[in-house]
Amino acid sequence: MVPRPIIIDCDPGQDDAVALFLAISSPDELDILGITTVTGNVPLTLTQRNARMMCDIAGRTDIPVFAGCEKPMVREAITAEYIHGNTGIDGVSIFEPDTPLQEKHAVEFIVETLLDAEKHSVTLVPTGPLSNVGTAIEKEPGILQHVKEIVVMGGAMREGGNRSPSAEFNILADPQAAEIMFACGRPITVMGLDVTHQVLSTRERVASIRALENSVAEATAGMLGFFHRYDTKKYGSEGAPLHDPCTIAWLLKPELFQTRLCNLSVETGSELTMGHTAVDFWHVTDRPHNVHWTHAVDADGFFELLTGRLARFGR
Ligand code: BDR
Ligand code: CA
């Protein structure tokens, strides 16, 4: 099998970090062309450093990492240190990574890489605010014909918001960029809170990962241990939702998920409901179907996949 070329656009973030590990552990299926970073969970200076740290921990200092937009397309930046800690990846020890930061801006990398690629060949995997993706599409709409599909973490329907009563963090952080992306016309699969809230990193699951006794598994267990504290209190659940790795898991094993083709529109007008994703799950409008909305997941199967892949990093 020829591995699928992907660009991961992220804001690590403990769960982004686990998504990176899951992707790096799967070279037969995924060819990571680059990792682009954006201001999100923490400012850009930290998200780009954190992405490079994860490449070091996973032994892939050769993956090109780019820094992108420091600010959303229109609004002021929001961050989430109260969830992720001041470093964005509290739970692991911080070090200066060997993986270099590329000079090119992330948006330039996305545009150039897509324009150079075959038609409908590259998969975009955004797991943070969509500022880089939205800016790239606005700058050079011609890139879209080179996109195979987009698999994105963001939005919510039944679960309501996690950053405001109506909105999920990634979409609220840059609703205008999200609106551009969802209107782009390429196939989009969405991992919103309705599904990520089913993927709970319980103590038992984290213990199984820790028991693998390799540095990637230890880093994962450390970060999830930290992540656990805030979210279990907030949701009264047995573990924190592991949002971002759902995107990579879908690329590796789509049969774990159930999706429905429908319309998703982003609220960009009302301050009260800014960033809300109006998902027309029951097809009550004639708005065009622009997303595969994911609504169910085999969570045990997900953790089996994750644990199995992290075991590949050895003992
Ligand atoms: C999303 O926001 C961030 O906190 C996580 O990394 C994830 O991408 C969940 O709402
Ligand atoms: Ca994220």
Short mmCIF file of N, CA and C in Angstrom, two decimals, residues 11-172:
data_model
loop_
_atom_site.label_atom_id
_atom_site.label_comp_id
_atom_site.label_asym_id
_atom_site.label_seq_id
_atom_site.Cartn_x
_atom_site.Cartn_y
_atom_site.Cartn_z
N ASP A 11 -2.11 22.41 17.20
CA ASP A 11 -1.76 23.39 18.24
C ASP A 11 -1.43 22.65 19.54
N PRO A 12 -0.39 21.80 19.53
CA PRO A 12 -0.18 20.92 20.71
C PRO A 12 0.02 21.70 21.99
N GLY A 13 -0.79 21.38 22.97
CA GLY A 13 -1.91 20.50 23.18
C GLY A 13 -1.55 19.01 23.37
N GLN A 14 -1.92 18.47 24.57
CA GLN A 14 -1.70 17.05 24.85
C GLN A 14 -2.38 16.15 23.83
N ASP A 15 -3.62 16.44 23.46
CA ASP A 15 -4.31 15.52 22.55
C ASP A 15 -3.79 15.65 21.13
N ASP A 16 -3.36 16.87 20.73
CA ASP A 16 -2.68 17.00 19.44
C ASP A 16 -1.41 16.16 19.44
N ALA A 17 -0.70 16.20 20.57
CA ALA A 17 0.56 15.46 20.67
C ALA A 17 0.33 13.96 20.47
N VAL A 18 -0.75 13.45 21.06
CA VAL A 18 -1.05 12.02 20.90
C VAL A 18 -1.43 11.73 19.44
N ALA A 19 -2.11 12.68 18.81
CA ALA A 19 -2.44 12.51 17.39
C ALA A 19 -1.14 12.41 16.57
N LEU A 20 -0.18 13.23 16.92
CA LEU A 20 1.11 13.17 16.19
C LEU A 20 1.77 11.82 16.40
N PHE A 21 1.78 11.33 17.64
CA PHE A 21 2.39 10.02 17.92
C PHE A 21 1.68 8.91 17.12
N LEU A 22 0.35 8.98 17.09
CA LEU A 22 -0.40 7.93 16.38
C LEU A 22 -0.07 7.96 14.89
N ALA A 23 0.05 9.16 14.34
CA ALA A 23 0.38 9.28 12.91
C ALA A 23 1.82 8.81 12.65
N ILE A 24 2.73 9.20 13.51
CA ILE A 24 4.15 8.84 13.30
C ILE A 24 4.33 7.33 13.42
N SER A 25 3.50 6.69 14.23
CA SER A 25 3.63 5.24 14.43
C SER A 25 3.07 4.44 13.26
N SER A 26 2.54 5.12 12.25
CA SER A 26 1.82 4.42 11.18
C SER A 26 2.37 4.75 9.79
N PRO A 27 3.67 4.52 9.57
CA PRO A 27 4.28 4.92 8.28
C PRO A 27 3.79 4.12 7.08
N ASP A 28 3.24 2.93 7.31
CA ASP A 28 2.72 2.16 6.17
C ASP A 28 1.48 2.82 5.58
N GLU A 29 0.71 3.47 6.45
CA GLU A 29 -0.53 4.09 5.99
C GLU A 29 -0.39 5.59 5.73
N LEU A 30 0.49 6.26 6.51
CA LEU A 30 0.52 7.73 6.46
C LEU A 30 1.92 8.26 6.19
N ASP A 31 2.00 9.16 5.21
CA ASP A 31 3.26 9.83 4.89
C ASP A 31 3.09 11.29 5.33
N ILE A 32 3.72 11.65 6.45
CA ILE A 32 3.55 13.01 6.99
C ILE A 32 4.45 13.97 6.21
N LEU A 33 3.85 14.76 5.33
CA LEU A 33 4.64 15.69 4.51
C LEU A 33 5.18 16.84 5.36
N GLY A 34 4.42 17.20 6.38
CA GLY A 34 4.84 18.29 7.26
C GLY A 34 3.85 18.45 8.38
N ILE A 35 4.33 19.09 9.44
CA ILE A 35 3.45 19.44 10.57
C ILE A 35 3.42 20.96 10.62
N THR A 36 2.23 21.54 10.50
CA THR A 36 2.11 22.99 10.58
C THR A 36 1.44 23.34 11.91
N THR A 37 1.87 24.46 12.48
CA THR A 37 1.36 24.79 13.81
C THR A 37 0.72 26.18 13.80
N VAL A 38 -0.11 26.39 14.80
CA VAL A 38 -0.96 27.59 14.83
C VAL A 38 -1.17 27.96 16.30
N THR A 39 -1.48 29.22 16.55
CA THR A 39 -1.88 29.60 17.91
C THR A 39 -3.22 28.96 18.22
N GLY A 40 -3.32 28.33 19.40
CA GLY A 40 -4.58 27.68 19.76
C GLY A 40 -4.58 27.43 21.25
N ASN A 41 -4.31 26.20 21.63
CA ASN A 41 -4.31 25.88 23.06
C ASN A 41 -3.37 26.81 23.83
N VAL A 42 -2.24 27.09 23.21
CA VAL A 42 -1.24 28.05 23.74
C VAL A 42 -0.71 28.85 22.55
N PRO A 43 0.03 29.94 22.80
CA PRO A 43 0.52 30.74 21.66
C PRO A 43 1.46 29.95 20.74
N LEU A 44 1.60 30.47 19.54
CA LEU A 44 2.38 29.81 18.48
C LEU A 44 3.82 29.45 18.89
N THR A 45 4.46 30.33 19.65
CA THR A 45 5.86 30.05 20.06
C THR A 45 5.93 28.72 20.81
N LEU A 46 4.87 28.39 21.53
CA LEU A 46 4.85 27.12 22.27
C LEU A 46 4.33 25.97 21.42
N THR A 47 3.31 26.20 20.59
CA THR A 47 2.78 25.06 19.81
C THR A 47 3.83 24.55 18.84
N GLN A 48 4.62 25.44 18.24
CA GLN A 48 5.64 24.96 17.29
C GLN A 48 6.74 24.21 18.04
N ARG A 49 7.11 24.71 19.23
CA ARG A 49 8.13 24.02 20.03
C ARG A 49 7.60 22.64 20.48
N ASN A 50 6.34 22.62 20.88
CA ASN A 50 5.76 21.36 21.36
C ASN A 50 5.69 20.32 20.24
N ALA A 51 5.33 20.74 19.05
CA ALA A 51 5.28 19.79 17.91
C ALA A 51 6.68 19.23 17.65
N ARG A 52 7.67 20.10 17.73
CA ARG A 52 9.05 19.63 17.49
C ARG A 52 9.50 18.69 18.60
N MET A 53 9.08 18.97 19.83
CA MET A 53 9.41 18.05 20.93
C MET A 53 8.83 16.65 20.67
N MET A 54 7.61 16.60 20.16
CA MET A 54 6.97 15.30 19.93
C MET A 54 7.72 14.53 18.84
N CYS A 55 8.21 15.26 17.83
CA CYS A 55 9.02 14.59 16.78
C CYS A 55 10.28 14.01 17.40
N ASP A 56 10.92 14.77 18.29
CA ASP A 56 12.12 14.27 18.98
C ASP A 56 11.79 13.00 19.77
N ILE A 57 10.73 13.07 20.57
CA ILE A 57 10.38 11.93 21.44
C ILE A 57 10.09 10.70 20.60
N ALA A 58 9.48 10.92 19.43
CA ALA A 58 9.13 9.78 18.56
C ALA A 58 10.28 9.38 17.64
N GLY A 59 11.43 10.07 17.77
CA GLY A 59 12.59 9.70 16.95
C GLY A 59 12.47 10.10 15.50
N ARG A 60 11.68 11.14 15.20
CA ARG A 60 11.49 11.58 13.80
C ARG A 60 11.85 13.06 13.65
N THR A 61 13.13 13.35 13.93
CA THR A 61 13.59 14.74 13.83
C THR A 61 13.64 15.23 12.38
N ASP A 62 13.37 14.32 11.44
CA ASP A 62 13.40 14.68 10.01
C ASP A 62 12.07 15.26 9.51
N ILE A 63 11.02 15.15 10.30
CA ILE A 63 9.72 15.67 9.81
C ILE A 63 9.76 17.20 9.85
N PRO A 64 9.47 17.86 8.73
CA PRO A 64 9.50 19.32 8.74
C PRO A 64 8.34 19.92 9.54
N VAL A 65 8.69 20.84 10.44
CA VAL A 65 7.68 21.49 11.29
C VAL A 65 7.70 22.99 11.00
N PHE A 66 6.54 23.56 10.81
CA PHE A 66 6.42 24.97 10.40
C PHE A 66 5.56 25.74 11.41
N ALA A 67 5.90 26.99 11.60
CA ALA A 67 5.06 27.87 12.42
C ALA A 67 4.17 28.69 11.48
N GLY A 68 2.92 28.84 11.86
CA GLY A 68 1.97 29.54 10.98
C GLY A 68 1.40 30.79 11.61
N CYS A 69 0.07 30.87 11.60
CA CYS A 69 -0.61 32.11 12.01
C CYS A 69 -0.56 32.29 13.53
N GLU A 70 -0.17 33.49 13.91
CA GLU A 70 -0.16 33.82 15.35
C GLU A 70 -1.53 34.26 15.81
N LYS A 71 -2.34 34.70 14.82
CA LYS A 71 -3.66 35.23 15.18
C LYS A 71 -4.72 34.66 14.26
N PRO A 72 -5.96 34.62 14.73
CA PRO A 72 -7.08 34.23 13.86
C PRO A 72 -7.23 35.22 12.70
N MET A 73 -8.02 34.85 11.68
CA MET A 73 -8.16 35.68 10.49
C MET A 73 -8.82 37.02 10.81
N VAL A 74 -9.77 37.04 11.74
CA VAL A 74 -10.50 38.28 12.03
C VAL A 74 -10.46 38.62 13.53
N ARG A 75 -10.73 37.65 14.37
CA ARG A 75 -10.89 37.90 15.80
C ARG A 75 -9.57 37.90 16.55
N GLU A 76 -9.62 38.25 17.81
CA GLU A 76 -8.44 38.16 18.67
C GLU A 76 -8.24 36.71 19.10
N ALA A 77 -6.99 36.35 19.36
CA ALA A 77 -6.69 34.97 19.74
C ALA A 77 -7.26 34.64 21.12
N ILE A 78 -7.73 33.38 21.25
CA ILE A 78 -8.05 32.85 22.58
C ILE A 78 -7.17 31.62 22.79
N THR A 79 -6.81 31.34 24.04
CA THR A 79 -5.96 30.18 24.34
C THR A 79 -6.61 29.38 25.49
N ALA A 80 -5.99 28.28 25.86
CA ALA A 80 -6.65 27.38 26.84
C ALA A 80 -5.65 26.80 27.83
N GLU A 81 -4.84 27.68 28.43
CA GLU A 81 -3.86 27.21 29.42
C GLU A 81 -4.53 26.55 30.62
N TYR A 82 -5.76 26.97 30.91
CA TYR A 82 -6.43 26.42 32.09
C TYR A 82 -6.75 24.93 31.91
N ILE A 83 -6.70 24.45 30.67
CA ILE A 83 -6.91 23.02 30.43
C ILE A 83 -5.57 22.32 30.21
N HIS A 84 -4.73 22.92 29.38
CA HIS A 84 -3.52 22.23 28.91
C HIS A 84 -2.27 22.56 29.73
N GLY A 85 -2.39 23.51 30.67
CA GLY A 85 -1.22 23.95 31.44
C GLY A 85 -0.50 25.06 30.68
N ASN A 86 0.42 25.74 31.36
CA ASN A 86 1.09 26.88 30.74
C ASN A 86 1.95 26.49 29.55
N THR A 87 2.44 25.25 29.52
CA THR A 87 3.28 24.82 28.40
C THR A 87 2.44 24.32 27.23
N GLY A 88 1.18 24.00 27.48
CA GLY A 88 0.34 23.37 26.44
C GLY A 88 0.41 21.86 26.50
N ILE A 89 1.51 21.37 27.05
CA ILE A 89 1.69 19.90 27.12
C ILE A 89 2.13 19.50 28.52
N ASP A 90 1.57 20.18 29.53
CA ASP A 90 1.93 19.80 30.91
C ASP A 90 1.74 18.30 31.08
N GLY A 91 2.67 17.68 31.82
CA GLY A 91 2.64 16.22 31.97
C GLY A 91 3.90 15.59 31.41
N VAL A 92 4.61 16.32 30.53
CA VAL A 92 5.95 15.86 30.10
C VAL A 92 6.97 16.92 30.48
N SER A 93 8.23 16.49 30.64
CA SER A 93 9.29 17.46 30.93
C SER A 93 9.66 18.19 29.65
N ILE A 94 9.80 19.48 29.79
CA ILE A 94 10.07 20.32 28.61
C ILE A 94 11.57 20.33 28.32
N PHE A 95 11.93 20.25 27.05
CA PHE A 95 13.33 20.37 26.63
C PHE A 95 13.39 21.10 25.29
N GLU A 96 14.57 21.57 24.92
CA GLU A 96 14.72 22.23 23.62
C GLU A 96 14.95 21.15 22.57
N PRO A 97 14.02 20.98 21.63
CA PRO A 97 14.12 19.86 20.69
C PRO A 97 15.21 20.04 19.62
N ASP A 98 15.69 18.90 19.11
CA ASP A 98 16.63 18.92 17.99
C ASP A 98 15.91 19.14 16.66
N THR A 99 14.67 18.70 16.59
CA THR A 99 13.90 18.89 15.34
C THR A 99 13.88 20.38 15.03
N PRO A 100 14.39 20.77 13.87
CA PRO A 100 14.46 22.22 13.60
C PRO A 100 13.11 22.82 13.24
N LEU A 101 12.99 24.12 13.47
CA LEU A 101 11.82 24.84 12.97
C LEU A 101 12.16 25.33 11.57
N GLN A 102 11.32 24.98 10.59
CA GLN A 102 11.57 25.41 9.21
C GLN A 102 11.36 26.92 9.11
N GLU A 103 12.10 27.52 8.17
CA GLU A 103 12.00 28.99 8.03
C GLU A 103 10.69 29.43 7.40
N LYS A 104 10.21 28.59 6.49
CA LYS A 104 9.00 28.96 5.74
C LYS A 104 7.78 29.09 6.66
N HIS A 105 6.90 30.02 6.35
CA HIS A 105 5.64 30.14 7.07
C HIS A 105 4.75 28.93 6.73
N ALA A 106 4.00 28.46 7.70
CA ALA A 106 3.16 27.27 7.50
C ALA A 106 2.20 27.45 6.32
N VAL A 107 1.64 28.64 6.17
CA VAL A 107 0.68 28.86 5.08
C VAL A 107 1.38 28.71 3.72
N GLU A 108 2.59 29.24 3.66
CA GLU A 108 3.37 29.13 2.41
C GLU A 108 3.66 27.64 2.12
N PHE A 109 4.01 26.90 3.18
CA PHE A 109 4.28 25.47 3.00
C PHE A 109 3.04 24.75 2.49
N ILE A 110 1.89 25.03 3.09
CA ILE A 110 0.65 24.36 2.67
C ILE A 110 0.37 24.67 1.20
N VAL A 111 0.46 25.96 0.85
CA VAL A 111 0.15 26.37 -0.53
C VAL A 111 1.12 25.72 -1.51
N GLU A 112 2.41 25.82 -1.24
CA GLU A 112 3.40 25.28 -2.19
C GLU A 112 3.30 23.77 -2.30
N THR A 113 3.13 23.10 -1.17
CA THR A 113 3.07 21.63 -1.19
C THR A 113 1.85 21.16 -1.99
N LEU A 114 0.72 21.82 -1.78
CA LEU A 114 -0.49 21.40 -2.50
C LEU A 114 -0.36 21.70 -3.99
N LEU A 115 0.16 22.88 -4.33
CA LEU A 115 0.26 23.21 -5.76
C LEU A 115 1.20 22.25 -6.49
N ASP A 116 2.20 21.73 -5.76
CA ASP A 116 3.15 20.78 -6.37
C ASP A 116 2.60 19.36 -6.44
N ALA A 117 1.52 19.09 -5.72
CA ALA A 117 1.03 17.71 -5.58
C ALA A 117 0.10 17.34 -6.73
N GLU A 118 -0.09 16.02 -6.91
CA GLU A 118 -1.06 15.51 -7.88
C GLU A 118 -2.45 16.03 -7.50
N LYS A 119 -3.34 15.99 -8.47
CA LYS A 119 -4.72 16.38 -8.22
C LYS A 119 -5.36 15.43 -7.18
N HIS A 120 -6.12 15.98 -6.25
CA HIS A 120 -6.86 15.19 -5.24
C HIS A 120 -5.97 14.17 -4.52
N SER A 121 -4.79 14.62 -4.08
CA SER A 121 -3.85 13.64 -3.51
C SER A 121 -3.56 13.83 -2.02
N VAL A 122 -3.57 15.06 -1.53
CA VAL A 122 -3.09 15.31 -0.16
C VAL A 122 -4.27 15.45 0.80
N THR A 123 -4.15 14.80 1.96
CA THR A 123 -5.19 14.90 3.00
C THR A 123 -4.72 15.91 4.06
N LEU A 124 -5.59 16.85 4.37
CA LEU A 124 -5.30 17.84 5.42
C LEU A 124 -5.95 17.36 6.72
N VAL A 125 -5.18 17.44 7.81
CA VAL A 125 -5.70 16.98 9.10
C VAL A 125 -5.55 18.12 10.12
N PRO A 126 -6.51 19.03 10.17
CA PRO A 126 -6.43 20.12 11.14
C PRO A 126 -6.96 19.68 12.51
N THR A 127 -6.17 19.93 13.55
CA THR A 127 -6.61 19.59 14.91
C THR A 127 -6.50 20.81 15.84
N GLY A 128 -6.47 21.98 15.24
CA GLY A 128 -6.43 23.22 16.04
C GLY A 128 -7.34 24.25 15.37
N PRO A 129 -7.29 25.50 15.80
CA PRO A 129 -8.02 26.55 15.10
C PRO A 129 -7.60 26.57 13.62
N LEU A 130 -8.53 26.98 12.75
CA LEU A 130 -8.33 26.75 11.31
C LEU A 130 -7.66 27.91 10.58
N SER A 131 -6.96 28.77 11.32
CA SER A 131 -6.37 29.98 10.74
C SER A 131 -5.41 29.68 9.59
N ASN A 132 -4.55 28.67 9.73
CA ASN A 132 -3.60 28.35 8.64
C ASN A 132 -4.35 27.85 7.40
N VAL A 133 -5.30 26.97 7.62
CA VAL A 133 -6.03 26.36 6.50
C VAL A 133 -6.89 27.42 5.80
N GLY A 134 -7.61 28.22 6.59
CA GLY A 134 -8.47 29.26 6.01
C GLY A 134 -7.65 30.28 5.24
N THR A 135 -6.51 30.68 5.80
CA THR A 135 -5.66 31.67 5.13
C THR A 135 -5.10 31.10 3.83
N ALA A 136 -4.69 29.83 3.87
CA ALA A 136 -4.13 29.20 2.66
C ALA A 136 -5.19 29.15 1.55
N ILE A 137 -6.42 28.79 1.90
CA ILE A 137 -7.49 28.70 0.89
C ILE A 137 -7.81 30.09 0.34
N GLU A 138 -7.84 31.09 1.23
CA GLU A 138 -8.14 32.45 0.78
C GLU A 138 -7.04 32.97 -0.14
N LYS A 139 -5.80 32.66 0.21
CA LYS A 139 -4.65 33.15 -0.55
C LYS A 139 -4.58 32.51 -1.93
N GLU A 140 -4.81 31.20 -1.99
CA GLU A 140 -4.65 30.47 -3.24
C GLU A 140 -5.74 29.38 -3.35
N PRO A 141 -6.94 29.77 -3.79
CA PRO A 141 -8.03 28.79 -3.87
C PRO A 141 -7.69 27.60 -4.77
N GLY A 142 -6.74 27.79 -5.68
CA GLY A 142 -6.33 26.70 -6.58
C GLY A 142 -5.76 25.50 -5.85
N ILE A 143 -5.39 25.66 -4.58
CA ILE A 143 -4.84 24.52 -3.83
C ILE A 143 -5.89 23.43 -3.64
N LEU A 144 -7.17 23.84 -3.67
CA LEU A 144 -8.23 22.89 -3.30
C LEU A 144 -8.29 21.69 -4.24
N GLN A 145 -7.97 21.91 -5.51
CA GLN A 145 -8.06 20.76 -6.43
C GLN A 145 -6.97 19.72 -6.17
N HIS A 146 -6.02 20.06 -5.30
CA HIS A 146 -4.97 19.08 -4.95
C HIS A 146 -5.29 18.37 -3.63
N VAL A 147 -6.34 18.83 -2.97
CA VAL A 147 -6.73 18.23 -1.69
C VAL A 147 -7.57 16.99 -1.95
N LYS A 148 -7.17 15.88 -1.35
CA LYS A 148 -8.00 14.66 -1.47
C LYS A 148 -9.21 14.80 -0.56
N GLU A 149 -8.93 15.10 0.71
CA GLU A 149 -10.00 15.32 1.68
C GLU A 149 -9.45 16.01 2.92
N ILE A 150 -10.35 16.43 3.78
CA ILE A 150 -9.97 17.08 5.03
C ILE A 150 -10.60 16.27 6.16
N VAL A 151 -9.79 15.95 7.16
CA VAL A 151 -10.32 15.25 8.35
C VAL A 151 -10.00 16.17 9.53
N VAL A 152 -11.02 16.75 10.11
CA VAL A 152 -10.81 17.85 11.06
C VAL A 152 -11.43 17.54 12.42
N MET A 153 -10.75 17.97 13.49
CA MET A 153 -11.37 17.94 14.81
C MET A 153 -11.92 19.33 15.09
N GLY A 154 -13.24 19.39 15.32
CA GLY A 154 -13.85 20.67 15.64
C GLY A 154 -15.36 20.56 15.62
N GLY A 155 -16.01 21.47 16.35
CA GLY A 155 -17.46 21.57 16.31
C GLY A 155 -18.16 20.64 17.28
N ALA A 156 -19.47 20.82 17.37
CA ALA A 156 -20.30 20.03 18.26
C ALA A 156 -21.74 20.18 17.82
N MET A 157 -22.51 19.10 18.01
CA MET A 157 -23.95 19.20 17.76
C MET A 157 -24.68 18.89 19.07
N ARG A 158 -24.81 17.59 19.40
CA ARG A 158 -25.57 17.22 20.60
C ARG A 158 -24.86 17.60 21.89
N GLU A 159 -23.55 17.65 21.86
CA GLU A 159 -22.78 17.87 23.09
C GLU A 159 -22.77 19.32 23.56
N GLY A 160 -23.18 20.24 22.71
CA GLY A 160 -23.07 21.65 23.08
C GLY A 160 -21.62 22.07 23.06
N GLY A 161 -21.34 23.27 23.52
CA GLY A 161 -19.97 23.78 23.42
C GLY A 161 -19.09 23.39 24.59
N ASN A 162 -17.78 23.46 24.38
CA ASN A 162 -16.87 23.27 25.52
C ASN A 162 -16.12 24.55 25.87
N ARG A 163 -16.21 25.58 25.01
CA ARG A 163 -15.57 26.85 25.35
C ARG A 163 -16.61 27.95 25.56
N SER A 164 -17.74 27.81 24.89
CA SER A 164 -18.89 28.66 25.19
C SER A 164 -20.07 27.69 25.21
N PRO A 165 -21.24 28.12 25.66
CA PRO A 165 -22.36 27.17 25.68
C PRO A 165 -22.67 26.59 24.30
N SER A 166 -22.32 27.33 23.24
CA SER A 166 -22.68 26.89 21.90
C SER A 166 -21.52 26.38 21.07
N ALA A 167 -20.28 26.69 21.46
CA ALA A 167 -19.18 26.47 20.52
C ALA A 167 -18.04 25.64 21.10
N GLU A 168 -17.49 24.84 20.22
CA GLU A 168 -16.29 24.06 20.52
C GLU A 168 -15.08 24.96 20.31
N PHE A 169 -13.98 24.70 21.04
CA PHE A 169 -12.84 25.60 21.06
C PHE A 169 -12.24 25.90 19.67
N ASN A 170 -11.93 24.87 18.88
CA ASN A 170 -11.23 25.10 17.61
C ASN A 170 -12.03 25.99 16.66
N ILE A 171 -13.34 25.82 16.67
CA ILE A 171 -14.17 26.61 15.75
C ILE A 171 -14.36 28.03 16.31
N LEU A 172 -14.57 28.12 17.63
CA LEU A 172 -14.72 29.44 18.24
C LEU A 172 -13.43 30.27 18.09
#
